[in-house]
PDB file of C-alpha atoms in Angstrom:
ATOM      1  CA  MET S  14     -11.194 -27.223  -1.817  1.00 62.00           C
ATOM      2  CA  ARG S  15      -8.171 -25.582  -3.387  1.00 65.00           C
ATOM      3  CA  THR S  16      -4.583 -26.315  -2.369  1.00 70.00           C
ATOM      4  CA  GLU S  17      -1.955 -23.607  -2.466  1.00 70.00           C
ATOM      5  CA  VAL S  18       1.748 -24.415  -2.703  1.00 76.00           C
ATOM      6  CA  MET S  19       4.154 -21.529  -2.222  1.00 77.00           C
ATOM      7  CA  VAL S  20       7.411 -21.607  -4.168  1.00 82.00           C
ATOM      8  CA  LEU S  21       9.658 -18.599  -3.669  1.00 80.00           C
ATOM      9  CA  ILE S  22      11.947 -18.045  -6.648  1.00 81.00           C
ATOM     10  CA  ASN S  23      13.627 -14.850  -7.802  1.00 80.00           C
ATOM     11  CA  ALA S  24      12.888 -13.499 -11.277  1.00 77.00           C
ATOM     12  CA  ASP S  25      16.403 -14.127 -12.614  1.00 80.00           C
ATOM     13  CA  THR S  26      16.257 -17.769 -11.532  1.00 84.00           C
ATOM     14  CA  LEU S  27      12.768 -18.176 -12.990  1.00 80.00           C
ATOM     15  CA  ALA S  28      14.023 -16.772 -16.309  1.00 81.00           C
ATOM     16  CA  GLY S  29      17.030 -19.142 -16.250  1.00 85.00           C
ATOM     17  CA  LEU S  30      19.562 -16.325 -15.883  1.00 88.00           C
ATOM     18  CA  ASP S  31      21.011 -17.796 -12.693  1.00 89.00           C
ATOM     19  CA  GLN S  32      20.809 -20.958 -10.607  1.00 93.00           C
ATOM     20  CA  ALA S  33      19.984 -19.497  -7.169  1.00 89.00           C
ATOM     21  CA  PRO S  34      17.961 -22.015  -5.159  1.00 91.00           C
ATOM     22  CA  ALA S  35      14.212 -21.581  -4.852  1.00 87.00           C
ATOM     23  CA  GLU S  36      12.347 -22.248  -1.608  1.00 85.00           C
ATOM     24  CA  LEU S  37       9.371 -24.514  -1.105  1.00 84.00           C
ATOM     25  CA  ASN S  38       7.408 -23.023   1.790  1.00 78.00           C
ATOM     26  CA  GLY S  39       7.308 -25.411   4.749  1.00 77.00           C
ATOM     27  CA  TYR S  40      10.017 -27.607   3.251  1.00 86.00           C
ATOM     28  CA  GLY S  41      13.098 -25.503   2.570  1.00 86.00           C
ATOM     29  CA  PRO S  42      15.496 -24.894  -0.330  1.00 91.00           C
ATOM     30  CA  ILE S  43      14.952 -26.699  -3.628  1.00 92.00           C
ATOM     31  CA  SER S  44      17.002 -26.570  -6.823  1.00 94.00           C
ATOM     32  CA  ALA S  45      16.425 -23.791  -9.316  1.00 91.00           C
ATOM     33  CA  GLU S  46      15.380 -26.392 -11.910  1.00 92.00           C
ATOM     34  CA  THR S  47      12.786 -27.953  -9.571  1.00 92.00           C
ATOM     35  CA  GLY S  48      11.401 -24.488  -8.720  1.00 87.00           C
ATOM     36  CA  ARG S  49      11.046 -23.614 -12.422  1.00 87.00           C
ATOM     37  CA  LYS S  50       9.300 -26.945 -13.150  1.00 89.00           C
ATOM     38  CA  MET S  51       6.835 -26.397 -10.283  1.00 87.00           C
ATOM     39  CA  ILE S  52       5.989 -22.884 -11.518  1.00 81.00           C
ATOM     40  CA  LEU S  53       5.526 -24.111 -15.118  1.00 80.00           C
ATOM     41  CA  GLN S  54       3.169 -26.894 -13.986  1.00 82.00           C
ATOM     42  CA  ALA S  55       1.064 -24.671 -11.731  1.00 78.00           C
ATOM     43  CA  LEU S  56      -2.499 -23.926 -12.857  1.00 71.00           C
ATOM     44  CA  ASN S  57      -2.074 -20.363 -11.642  1.00 68.00           C
ATOM     45  CA  TRP S  58       0.512 -18.414  -9.694  1.00 68.00           C
ATOM     46  CA  THR S  59       0.857 -15.042  -8.030  1.00 66.00           C
ATOM     47  CA  PRO S  60       3.997 -12.943  -8.435  1.00 66.00           C
ATOM     48  CA  LEU S  61       5.269 -11.109  -5.329  1.00 67.00           C
ATOM     49  CA  LEU S  62       7.566  -8.089  -5.290  1.00 66.00           C
ATOM     50  CA  GLN S  63       9.989  -8.327  -2.373  1.00 68.00           C
ATOM     51  CA  ASP S  64      12.361  -5.683  -1.024  1.00 68.00           C
ATOM     52  CA  SER S  65      15.775  -7.326  -1.431  1.00 69.00           C
ATOM     53  CA  ALA S  66      17.251  -5.465   1.551  1.00 73.00           C
ATOM     54  CA  SER S  67      14.515  -6.020   4.150  1.00 70.00           C
ATOM     55  CA  GLY S  68      12.697  -9.054   2.751  1.00 66.00           C
ATOM     56  CA  GLU S  69       9.333  -7.296   3.136  1.00 62.00           C
ATOM     57  CA  ILE S  70       6.643  -8.043   0.536  1.00 65.00           C
ATOM     58  CA  LEU S  71       5.787  -4.836  -1.363  1.00 64.00           C
ATOM     59  CA  ALA S  72       3.335  -6.094  -3.984  1.00 64.00           C
ATOM     60  CA  VAL S  73       1.120  -9.138  -4.460  1.00 63.00           C
ATOM     61  CA  GLY S  74       0.124  -9.237  -8.116  1.00 61.00           C
ATOM     62  CA  ARG S  75      -3.654  -9.097  -8.529  1.00 57.00           C
ATOM     63  CA  ARG S  76      -4.476 -10.670  -5.174  1.00 62.00           C
ATOM     64  CA  ARG S  77      -6.849  -8.610  -3.076  1.00 63.00           C
ATOM     65  CA  ARG S  78      -5.572  -9.984   0.234  1.00 75.00           C
ATOM     66  CA  ILE S  79      -2.649  -8.031   1.696  1.00 82.00           C
ATOM     67  CA  PRO S  80       0.209 -10.109   3.153  1.00 77.00           C
ATOM     68  CA  ALA S  81       1.415  -9.497   6.722  1.00 79.00           C
ATOM     69  CA  GLY S  82       4.778  -8.070   5.648  1.00 77.00           C
ATOM     70  CA  LEU S  83       3.143  -5.461   3.430  1.00 83.00           C
ATOM     71  CA  LYS S  84       0.662  -4.587   6.211  1.00 87.00           C
ATOM     72  CA  ARG S  85       3.553  -3.932   8.632  1.00 86.00           C
ATOM     73  CA  TRP S  86       5.317  -1.775   6.054  1.00 84.00           C
ATOM     74  CA  LEU S  87       2.145   0.270   5.447  1.00 90.00           C
ATOM     75  CA  GLN S  88       1.605   0.716   9.203  1.00 91.00           C
ATOM     76  CA  ALA S  89       5.127   2.119   9.579  1.00 89.00           C
ATOM     77  CA  ARG S  90       4.754   4.346   6.508  1.00 90.00           C
ATOM     78  CA  ASP S  91       1.311   5.793   7.281  1.00 94.00           C
ATOM     79  CA  GLY S  92       1.183   6.076  11.085  1.00 93.00           C
ATOM     80  CA  THR S  93      -2.397   7.400  11.013  1.00 95.00           C
ATOM     81  CA  CYS S  94      -5.413   7.603   8.729  1.00 97.00           C
ATOM     82  CA  ARG S  95      -4.264   9.323   5.520  1.00 97.00           C
ATOM     83  CA  PHE S  96      -7.333  11.590   5.310  1.00 97.00           C
ATOM     84  CA  PRO S  97      -6.497  15.309   5.760  1.00 97.00           C
ATOM     85  CA  GLY S  98      -6.333  16.230   9.443  1.00 96.00           C
ATOM     86  CA  CYS S  99      -7.299  12.778  10.765  1.00 96.00           C
ATOM     87  CA  ALA S 100      -5.247  11.455  13.690  1.00 94.00           C
ATOM     88  CA  VAL S 101      -6.806   7.977  13.999  1.00 96.00           C
ATOM     89  CA  ASN S 102      -3.981   5.469  14.524  1.00 95.00           C
ATOM     90  CA  VAL S 103      -3.403   2.769  11.904  1.00 94.00           C
ATOM     91  CA  ALA S 104      -4.332   0.154  14.525  1.00 93.00           C
ATOM     92  CA  ARG S 105      -7.940   1.405  14.249  1.00 95.00           C
ATOM     93  CA  SER S 106      -7.828   2.000  10.491  1.00 95.00           C
ATOM     94  CA  GLU S 107      -8.468  -0.101   7.397  1.00 95.00           C
ATOM     95  CA  ILE S 108      -6.176  -0.563   4.419  1.00 94.00           C
ATOM     96  CA  ASP S 109      -7.771   0.809   1.252  1.00 94.00           C
ATOM     97  CA  HIS S 110      -6.809   0.627  -2.436  1.00 93.00           C
ATOM     98  CA  THR S 111      -6.491   4.194  -3.801  1.00 93.00           C
ATOM     99  CA  ARG S 112      -7.538   2.893  -7.206  1.00 91.00           C
ATOM    100  CA  PRO S 113     -10.128   0.235  -6.302  1.00 89.00           C
ATOM    101  CA  TRP S 114      -9.034  -3.367  -6.699  1.00 82.00           C
ATOM    102  CA  ALA S 115     -12.243  -4.110  -8.624  1.00 82.00           C
ATOM    103  CA  ARG S 116     -11.199  -1.477 -11.196  1.00 86.00           C
ATOM    104  CA  GLY S 117      -7.722  -2.940 -11.720  1.00 85.00           C
ATOM    105  CA  GLY S 118      -5.942  -1.285  -8.787  1.00 85.00           C
ATOM    106  CA  PRO S 119      -2.895  -3.329  -7.777  1.00 85.00           C
ATOM    107  CA  THR S 120      -2.286  -4.608  -4.260  1.00 83.00           C
ATOM    108  CA  GLU S 121       1.012  -2.801  -3.740  1.00 84.00           C
ATOM    109  CA  HIS S 122       2.337  -0.110  -1.451  1.00 84.00           C
ATOM    110  CA  SER S 123       1.960   2.600  -4.103  1.00 87.00           C
ATOM    111  CA  ASN S 124      -1.810   1.948  -4.294  1.00 90.00           C
ATOM    112  CA  LEU S 125      -2.611   1.320  -0.613  1.00 92.00           C
ATOM    113  CA  GLU S 126      -3.215   3.587   2.371  1.00 94.00           C
ATOM    114  CA  HIS S 127      -4.764   3.447   5.830  1.00 96.00           C
ATOM    115  CA  LEU S 128      -8.150   5.105   6.292  1.00 97.00           C
ATOM    116  CA  CYS S 129     -10.249   5.152   9.442  1.00 97.00           C
ATOM    117  CA  PRO S 130     -13.719   3.614   8.916  1.00 97.00           C
ATOM    118  CA  LYS S 131     -15.415   7.032   8.608  1.00 97.00           C
ATOM    119  CA  HIS S 132     -13.024   8.401   5.972  1.00 97.00           C
ATOM    120  CA  HIS S 133     -12.894   5.068   4.154  1.00 96.00           C
ATOM    121  CA  ARG S 134     -16.669   5.361   3.764  1.00 95.00           C
ATOM    122  CA  PHE S 135     -16.384   9.014   2.559  1.00 96.00           C
ATOM    123  CA  LYS S 136     -14.007   7.834  -0.185  1.00 95.00           C
ATOM    124  CA  THR S 137     -15.973   4.691  -1.093  1.00 93.00           C
ATOM    125  CA  LEU S 138     -19.242   6.645  -1.436  1.00 94.00           C
ATOM    126  CA  GLY S 139     -17.487   9.234  -3.612  1.00 93.00           C
ATOM    127  CA  TYR S 140     -17.916  12.227  -1.299  1.00 95.00           C
ATOM    128  CA  TRP S 141     -14.134  12.718  -1.279  1.00 96.00           C
ATOM    129  CA  LYS S 142     -11.865  11.629  -4.138  1.00 96.00           C
ATOM    130  CA  ALA S 143      -8.273  10.430  -3.684  1.00 96.00           C
ATOM    131  CA  ARG S 144      -5.457  10.163  -6.206  1.00 95.00           C
ATOM    132  CA  ARG S 145      -1.676   9.702  -6.032  1.00 91.00           C
ATOM    133  CA  PRO S 146       0.321  12.440  -7.783  1.00 90.00           C
ATOM    134  CA  GLU S 147       3.631  10.859  -6.657  1.00 83.00           C
ATOM    135  CA  PRO S 148       4.728   7.942  -4.462  1.00 75.00           C
ATOM    136  CA  GLY S 149       3.542   8.386  -0.880  1.00 81.00           C
ATOM    137  CA  ALA S 150       1.506  11.550  -1.426  1.00 91.00           C
ATOM    138  CA  LEU S 151      -2.287  11.504  -1.612  1.00 95.00           C
ATOM    139  CA  ASP S 152      -4.317  14.314  -3.163  1.00 96.00           C
ATOM    140  CA  TRP S 153      -7.821  14.590  -1.713  1.00 97.00           C
ATOM    141  CA  THR S 154     -10.572  16.548  -3.457  1.00 97.00           C
ATOM    142  CA  SER S 155     -13.440  17.640  -1.216  1.00 96.00           C
ATOM    143  CA  PRO S 156     -17.109  17.807  -2.226  1.00 96.00           C
ATOM    144  CA  THR S 157     -16.627  21.576  -2.722  1.00 96.00           C
ATOM    145  CA  GLY S 158     -13.655  21.034  -5.071  1.00 96.00           C
ATOM    146  CA  ARG S 159     -10.838  22.063  -2.716  1.00 97.00           C
ATOM    147  CA  THR S 160      -7.696  19.918  -2.874  1.00 97.00           C
ATOM    148  CA  TYR S 161      -5.638  18.783   0.110  1.00 97.00           C
ATOM    149  CA  THR S 162      -2.439  16.727  -0.049  1.00 96.00           C
ATOM    150  CA  THR S 163      -1.377  14.358   2.710  1.00 95.00           C
ATOM    151  CA  GLU S 164       2.075  12.835   3.104  1.00 92.00           C
ATOM    152  CA  PRO S 165       3.010   9.595   4.867  1.00 91.00           C
ATOM    153  CA  ALA S 166       4.472   9.777   8.368  1.00 88.00           C
ATOM    154  CA  LEU S 167       7.560   7.932   7.106  1.00 82.00           C
ATOM    155  CA  GLY S 168       9.436   9.571   4.235  1.00 68.00           C
ATOM    156  CA  LEU S 169       9.876   7.280   1.228  1.00 56.00           C
ATOM    157  CA  GLY S 170      13.253   6.718  -0.368  1.00 51.00           C
ATOM    158  CA  SER S 171      15.004   9.177   1.926  1.00 37.00           C
ATOM    159  CA  PRO S 172      17.702   8.664   4.515  1.00 35.00           C
ATOM    160  CA  PRO S 173      16.440   8.737   8.130  1.00 38.00           C
ATOM    161  CA  GLY S 174      15.493  12.276   9.116  1.00 37.00           C
ATOM    162  CA  ALA S 175      15.357  13.522   5.519  1.00 32.00           C
ATOM    163  CA  GLY S 176      11.784  12.443   4.795  1.00 34.00           C
ATOM    164  CA  PHE S 177       8.570  14.113   5.792  1.00 33.00           C
ATOM    165  CA  PRO S 178       8.988  15.190   9.430  1.00 33.00           C
ATOM    166  CA  LEU S 179       7.547  12.966  12.110  1.00 32.00           C
ATOM    167  CA  THR S 180       5.461  14.965  14.519  1.00 32.00           C
ATOM    168  CA  SER S 181       3.373  14.394  17.599  1.00 30.00           C
ATOM    169  CA  GLU S 182       0.577  16.344  15.873  1.00 33.00           C
ATOM    170  CA  PRO S 183      -0.635  14.112  13.011  1.00 34.00           C
ATOM    171  CA  SER S 184      -3.080  16.801  11.926  1.00 35.00           C
ATOM    172  CA  ALA S 185      -0.079  18.938  10.930  1.00 33.00           C
ATOM    173  CA  LEU S 186       0.686  16.531   8.080  1.00 37.00           C
ATOM    174  CA  TRP S 187      -1.408  18.111   5.350  1.00 41.00           C
ATOM    175  CA  ARG S 188      -1.181  20.821   2.697  1.00 42.00           C
ATOM    176  CA  ASP S 189      -4.005  22.911   1.303  1.00 42.00           C
ATOM    177  CA  GLU S 190      -3.197  23.191  -2.425  1.00 46.00           C
ATOM    178  CA  ASP S 191      -5.527  26.189  -2.820  1.00 46.00           C
ATOM    179  CA  ALA S 192      -3.805  28.247  -0.124  1.00 44.00           C
ATOM    180  CA  GLY S 193      -0.196  27.024  -0.449  1.00 45.00           C
ATOM    181  CA  THR S 194       1.677  24.857   2.019  1.00 40.00           C
ATOM    182  CA  VAL S 195       0.177  24.801   5.488  1.00 39.00           C
ATOM    183  CA  GLU S 196       1.629  23.261   8.631  1.00 38.00           C
ATOM    184  CA  SER S 197      -1.066  23.690  11.180  1.00 37.00           C
ATOM    185  CA  ALA S 198      -2.522  21.601  13.981  1.00 37.00           C
ATOM    186  CA  ASP S 199      -5.965  22.767  12.834  1.00 41.00           C
ATOM    187  CA  PRO S 200      -7.580  20.313  10.425  1.00 43.00           C
ATOM    188  CA  PRO S 201      -9.147  21.583   7.204  1.00 43.00           C
ATOM    189  CA  PRO S 202     -12.855  22.422   7.315  1.00 43.00           C
ATOM    190  CA  PHE S 203     -14.949  19.470   6.101  1.00 42.00           C
TER     191      PHE S 203
END
């Protein structure tokens, strides 16, 4: 059996650039020096990337398991399955690595998306291919070679209302790259 001890310490404190206290999970604050000693004596450790404003975990190093905070963030960002034209709610979807974890894909928001079980299987079996041309966007290539781009329900890095529009028609959230931008409630043919 393996024991896991969680020590939360910011990168500047770990590097010795400041003396902000670390936190021993389940115990409370500990000195910066004690936190550094614990990290140095650990057999292995997992770095986490945390949003300093919200406290949400955005990345988990090379761990495959996705922490609860990151799951909540992805649910808010995606809203529905990220496959073109699919309106399945994230509550009935699975979180998938765009670049597979087994092939070095990181467990972070820029490499994760919600897919319903059917579309997750399409991607896993290679019928449809997904790639990320920019943060948030997903380019999907169909078996016939057509490309569709989906955007998250929640705009990234934009002030409220300035991101991708929220709509009651999730199937409107796709673009057909071969025919220009499309905002239609009709899903692409597949």
